Amino acid sequence: MRRLLQEEGIGEAAALEVERYSEELRQLTVASGTEYAGMVDVDSGSRLGRTIRGSVSETDIRQHLNAMAAGHGYVQLHTHPRSAAFSWWDAALLLRFDSLQSMVVIGSDRRRFLLSRNPEVPQAKPEDVQRMWAVTFRNHWRNLSDGQIEDMSDGEVEAMTQVVTQAMWPELAADLGLRYAEIEGFP
């Protein structure tokens, strides 16, 4: 993960801190079943504020966003207890705040997902992300046969939704002007 972060312009000290902090957040999530969030300065590797505890499905990170210093870049980290990839809201947040350089989602199952700005291409407007996410999800979901869906239990539909969401992110990230990577089993 450190190499990928450095390829995204994250300094060595910050990349090391993101690795350490992501495992710390993951362990908190495994113990509690809730989301946790943190923020790291891309140059110094310093943590911004305290770790924030959220609920099972969301975390209010306004205190981190409000504490960002002008002229600094940050990596936003947060956990997803069910090890899902990014939500549409995550991508919209990354696009809305210029100081957010990258976002890392940490799954309870040790997978990490990295979403970063791609300076080589135009980026989508934050307000377009939800629509673009829905269209991409619908197109990927249609690849499943009707028989597959009808035979699924509620739990299987939820699991398949997660699989479809993860499968669509490389395409969606490119459409949004972002870069996406999945790192399995780290550390």
mmCIF file of C-alpha atoms in Angstrom:
data_model
loop_
_atom_site.group_PDB
_atom_site.id
_atom_site.type_symbol
_atom_site.label_atom_id
_atom_site.label_comp_id
_atom_site.label_asym_id
_atom_site.label_seq_id
_atom_site.Cartn_x
_atom_site.Cartn_y
_atom_site.Cartn_z
ATOM 1 C CA MET A 1 0.000 0.000 0.000
ATOM 2 C CA ARG A 2 2.855 2.362 0.803
ATOM 3 C CA ARG A 3 4.154 2.194 -2.774
ATOM 4 C CA LEU A 4 0.699 2.967 -4.205
ATOM 5 C CA LEU A 5 0.307 5.934 -1.881
ATOM 6 C CA GLN A 6 3.715 7.290 -2.859
ATOM 7 C CA GLU A 7 2.790 6.924 -6.547
ATOM 8 C CA GLU A 8 -0.188 9.187 -5.745
ATOM 9 C CA GLY A 9 2.148 11.887 -4.417
ATOM 10 C CA ILE A 10 1.861 10.985 -0.746
ATOM 11 C CA GLY A 11 5.145 11.543 1.115
ATOM 12 C CA GLU A 12 7.044 8.600 2.571
ATOM 13 C CA ALA A 13 6.307 9.524 6.207
ATOM 14 C CA ALA A 14 2.620 9.992 5.408
ATOM 15 C CA ALA A 15 2.401 6.709 3.478
ATOM 16 C CA LEU A 16 3.919 4.852 6.434
ATOM 17 C CA GLU A 17 1.511 6.560 8.837
ATOM 18 C CA VAL A 18 -1.476 5.718 6.613
ATOM 19 C CA GLU A 19 -0.433 2.055 6.696
ATOM 20 C CA ARG A 20 -0.128 2.074 10.495
ATOM 21 C CA TYR A 21 -3.267 4.112 11.097
ATOM 22 C CA SER A 22 -5.373 2.015 8.733
ATOM 23 C CA GLU A 23 -4.601 -1.123 10.742
ATOM 24 C CA GLU A 24 -5.349 0.695 13.997
ATOM 25 C CA LEU A 25 -8.725 1.819 12.634
ATOM 26 C CA ARG A 26 -9.467 -1.683 11.312
ATOM 27 C CA GLN A 27 -8.832 -3.223 14.730
ATOM 28 C CA LEU A 28 -11.181 -0.699 16.364
ATOM 29 C CA THR A 29 -13.873 -1.577 13.821
ATOM 30 C CA VAL A 30 -13.440 -5.322 14.281
ATOM 31 C CA ALA A 31 -13.807 -4.877 18.053
ATOM 32 C CA SER A 32 -16.859 -2.594 17.882
ATOM 33 C CA GLY A 33 -18.612 -3.246 14.559
ATOM 34 C CA THR A 34 -18.709 0.496 13.850
ATOM 35 C CA GLU A 35 -16.917 2.843 11.468
ATOM 36 C CA TYR A 36 -13.868 4.879 12.482
ATOM 37 C CA ALA A 37 -12.231 7.741 10.599
ATOM 38 C CA GLY A 38 -8.948 9.615 10.601
ATOM 39 C CA MET A 39 -7.016 12.097 8.500
ATOM 40 C CA VAL A 40 -3.278 12.277 7.704
ATOM 41 C CA ASP A 41 -1.291 15.213 6.264
ATOM 42 C CA VAL A 42 0.264 14.041 2.940
ATOM 43 C CA ASP A 43 3.622 15.708 3.586
ATOM 44 C CA SER A 44 4.327 15.438 7.311
ATOM 45 C CA GLY A 45 2.409 12.246 8.063
ATOM 46 C CA SER A 46 0.832 13.967 11.079
ATOM 47 C CA ARG A 47 -2.650 12.961 12.105
ATOM 48 C CA LEU A 48 -5.246 15.700 11.934
ATOM 49 C CA GLY A 49 -7.290 15.762 15.123
ATOM 50 C CA ARG A 50 -8.523 12.709 16.939
ATOM 51 C CA THR A 51 -9.909 9.438 15.639
ATOM 52 C CA ILE A 52 -13.667 9.731 15.116
ATOM 53 C CA ARG A 53 -16.072 6.890 15.913
ATOM 54 C CA GLY A 54 -19.154 6.615 13.734
ATOM 55 C CA SER A 55 -22.071 4.243 13.471
ATOM 56 C CA VAL A 56 -22.399 0.937 11.638
ATOM 57 C CA SER A 57 -22.817 2.702 8.298
ATOM 58 C CA GLU A 58 -21.517 6.281 8.520
ATOM 59 C CA THR A 59 -19.129 8.647 10.243
ATOM 60 C CA ASP A 60 -19.453 12.407 10.581
ATOM 61 C CA ILE A 61 -16.007 13.779 9.690
ATOM 62 C CA ARG A 62 -16.905 17.468 9.687
ATOM 63 C CA GLN A 63 -14.444 18.151 12.505
ATOM 64 C CA HIS A 64 -11.611 16.811 10.314
ATOM 65 C CA LEU A 65 -12.789 18.744 7.268
ATOM 66 C CA ASN A 66 -13.062 21.953 9.298
ATOM 67 C CA ALA A 67 -9.553 21.467 10.727
ATOM 68 C CA MET A 68 -7.812 21.148 7.346
ATOM 69 C CA ALA A 69 -5.190 23.858 6.864
ATOM 70 C CA ALA A 70 -5.097 25.859 3.644
ATOM 71 C CA GLY A 71 -2.301 24.763 1.344
ATOM 72 C CA HIS A 72 -2.063 21.279 2.876
ATOM 73 C CA GLY A 73 -3.112 17.978 1.328
ATOM 74 C CA TYR A 74 -4.678 15.114 3.240
ATOM 75 C CA VAL A 75 -5.471 11.435 3.057
ATOM 76 C CA GLN A 76 -8.874 10.659 4.565
ATOM 77 C CA LEU A 77 -9.174 7.158 6.047
ATOM 78 C CA HIS A 78 -12.279 5.384 7.273
ATOM 79 C CA THR A 79 -13.471 1.866 7.861
ATOM 80 C CA HIS A 80 -16.394 -0.055 6.440
ATOM 81 C CA PRO A 81 -17.367 -2.829 8.889
ATOM 82 C CA ARG A 82 -18.769 -4.997 6.072
ATOM 83 C CA SER A 83 -15.621 -4.471 3.977
ATOM 84 C CA ALA A 84 -17.472 -2.691 1.179
ATOM 85 C CA ALA A 85 -15.708 -0.458 -1.310
ATOM 86 C CA PHE A 86 -16.453 3.258 -1.569
ATOM 87 C CA SER A 87 -19.939 4.691 -1.408
ATOM 88 C CA TRP A 88 -21.007 7.369 -3.887
ATOM 89 C CA TRP A 89 -20.867 9.802 -0.973
ATOM 90 C CA ASP A 90 -17.174 8.973 -0.384
ATOM 91 C CA ALA A 91 -16.296 9.901 -3.974
ATOM 92 C CA ALA A 92 -18.397 13.076 -3.847
ATOM 93 C CA LEU A 93 -16.587 14.121 -0.660
ATOM 94 C CA LEU A 94 -13.185 13.537 -2.255
ATOM 95 C CA LEU A 95 -14.186 15.668 -5.236
ATOM 96 C CA ARG A 96 -15.769 18.424 -3.128
ATOM 97 C CA PHE A 97 -12.667 19.210 -1.028
ATOM 98 C CA ASP A 98 -9.527 20.135 -2.985
ATOM 99 C CA SER A 99 -7.346 19.460 0.075
ATOM 100 C CA LEU A 100 -8.369 15.790 0.051
ATOM 101 C CA GLN A 101 -5.784 14.164 -2.171
ATOM 102 C CA SER A 102 -6.735 10.542 -1.536
ATOM 103 C CA MET A 103 -9.182 8.435 0.415
ATOM 104 C CA VAL A 104 -8.575 4.991 1.901
ATOM 105 C CA VAL A 105 -11.405 2.694 2.943
ATOM 106 C CA ILE A 106 -10.398 -0.133 5.258
ATOM 107 C CA GLY A 107 -12.440 -3.314 5.418
ATOM 108 C CA SER A 108 -12.728 -5.523 8.470
ATOM 109 C CA ASP A 109 -11.443 -8.352 6.258
ATOM 110 C CA ARG A 110 -8.099 -6.483 5.784
ATOM 111 C CA ARG A 111 -8.838 -5.217 2.268
ATOM 112 C CA ARG A 112 -7.960 -1.598 1.567
ATOM 113 C CA PHE A 113 -9.475 0.507 -1.196
ATOM 114 C CA LEU A 114 -7.672 3.593 -2.497
ATOM 115 C CA LEU A 115 -9.360 6.431 -4.386
ATOM 116 C CA SER A 116 -7.218 9.352 -5.557
ATOM 117 C CA ARG A 117 -7.481 12.386 -7.772
ATOM 118 C CA ASN A 118 -6.165 11.914 -11.285
ATOM 119 C CA PRO A 119 -4.547 15.242 -12.261
ATOM 120 C CA GLU A 120 -4.197 14.100 -15.888
ATOM 121 C CA VAL A 121 -7.944 14.163 -16.643
ATOM 122 C CA PRO A 122 -10.893 16.440 -15.853
ATOM 123 C CA GLN A 123 -12.818 15.496 -12.736
ATOM 124 C CA ALA A 124 -16.562 15.152 -12.392
ATOM 125 C CA LYS A 125 -18.548 17.631 -10.344
ATOM 126 C CA PRO A 126 -19.374 16.351 -6.843
ATOM 127 C CA GLU A 127 -23.087 16.850 -7.495
ATOM 128 C CA ASP A 128 -22.930 14.411 -10.456
ATOM 129 C CA VAL A 129 -21.423 11.501 -8.507
ATOM 130 C CA GLN A 130 -24.672 9.980 -7.187
ATOM 131 C CA ARG A 131 -26.235 9.837 -10.660
ATOM 132 C CA MET A 132 -23.067 8.426 -12.221
ATOM 133 C CA TRP A 133 -22.789 5.832 -9.424
ATOM 134 C CA ALA A 134 -26.417 4.760 -9.953
ATOM 135 C CA VAL A 135 -26.021 4.406 -13.733
ATOM 136 C CA THR A 136 -22.811 2.386 -13.380
ATOM 137 C CA PHE A 137 -24.327 0.184 -10.659
ATOM 138 C CA ARG A 138 -27.448 -0.454 -12.753
ATOM 139 C CA ASN A 139 -25.329 -1.425 -15.774
ATOM 140 C CA HIS A 140 -23.238 -3.861 -13.720
ATOM 141 C CA TRP A 141 -26.301 -5.303 -11.972
ATOM 142 C CA ARG A 142 -27.902 -5.990 -15.373
ATOM 143 C CA ASN A 143 -25.017 -8.337 -16.127
ATOM 144 C CA LEU A 144 -26.550 -10.715 -13.589
ATOM 145 C CA SER A 145 -29.225 -12.999 -14.964
ATOM 146 C CA ASP A 146 -32.811 -12.677 -13.713
ATOM 147 C CA GLY A 147 -32.604 -16.254 -12.486
ATOM 148 C CA GLN A 148 -29.561 -15.454 -10.367
ATOM 149 C CA ILE A 149 -31.364 -12.581 -8.664
ATOM 150 C CA GLU A 150 -34.688 -14.379 -8.132
ATOM 151 C CA ASP A 151 -32.968 -17.315 -6.436
ATOM 152 C CA MET A 152 -31.124 -15.128 -3.927
ATOM 153 C CA SER A 153 -32.062 -14.706 -0.288
ATOM 154 C CA ASP A 154 -31.966 -11.224 1.244
ATOM 155 C CA GLY A 155 -28.492 -11.887 2.602
ATOM 156 C CA GLU A 156 -27.294 -13.092 -0.784
ATOM 157 C CA VAL A 157 -28.709 -9.967 -2.472
ATOM 158 C CA GLU A 158 -26.774 -7.827 0.011
ATOM 159 C CA ALA A 159 -23.591 -9.809 -0.657
ATOM 160 C CA MET A 160 -24.103 -9.565 -4.425
ATOM 161 C CA THR A 161 -24.689 -5.820 -4.115
ATOM 162 C CA GLN A 162 -21.292 -5.556 -2.450
ATOM 163 C CA VAL A 163 -19.659 -7.652 -5.181
ATOM 164 C CA VAL A 164 -21.239 -5.514 -7.924
ATOM 165 C CA THR A 165 -20.209 -2.299 -6.147
ATOM 166 C CA GLN A 166 -16.585 -3.418 -5.906
ATOM 167 C CA ALA A 167 -16.534 -4.632 -9.518
ATOM 168 C CA MET A 168 -17.813 -1.301 -10.856
ATOM 169 C CA TRP A 169 -15.324 1.013 -9.107
ATOM 170 C CA PRO A 170 -12.481 0.840 -11.663
ATOM 171 C CA GLU A 171 -14.888 2.003 -14.402
ATOM 172 C CA LEU A 172 -16.669 4.562 -12.219
ATOM 173 C CA ALA A 173 -13.430 6.029 -10.866
ATOM 174 C CA ALA A 174 -12.145 6.606 -14.398
ATOM 175 C CA ASP A 175 -15.448 8.268 -15.377
ATOM 176 C CA LEU A 176 -15.159 10.547 -12.331
ATOM 177 C CA GLY A 177 -11.549 11.516 -13.113
ATOM 178 C CA LEU A 178 -10.206 9.487 -10.195
ATOM 179 C CA ARG A 179 -7.903 6.497 -9.779
ATOM 180 C CA TYR A 180 -8.961 3.359 -7.906
ATOM 181 C CA ALA A 181 -6.997 0.462 -6.425
ATOM 182 C CA GLU A 182 -7.918 -2.463 -4.215
ATOM 183 C CA ILE A 183 -5.304 -3.970 -1.924
ATOM 184 C CA GLU A 184 -6.302 -7.378 -0.585
ATOM 185 C CA GLY A 185 -5.162 -8.883 2.682
ATOM 186 C CA PHE A 186 -2.979 -6.025 3.906
ATOM 187 C CA PRO A 187 -0.916 -6.289 6.074
#
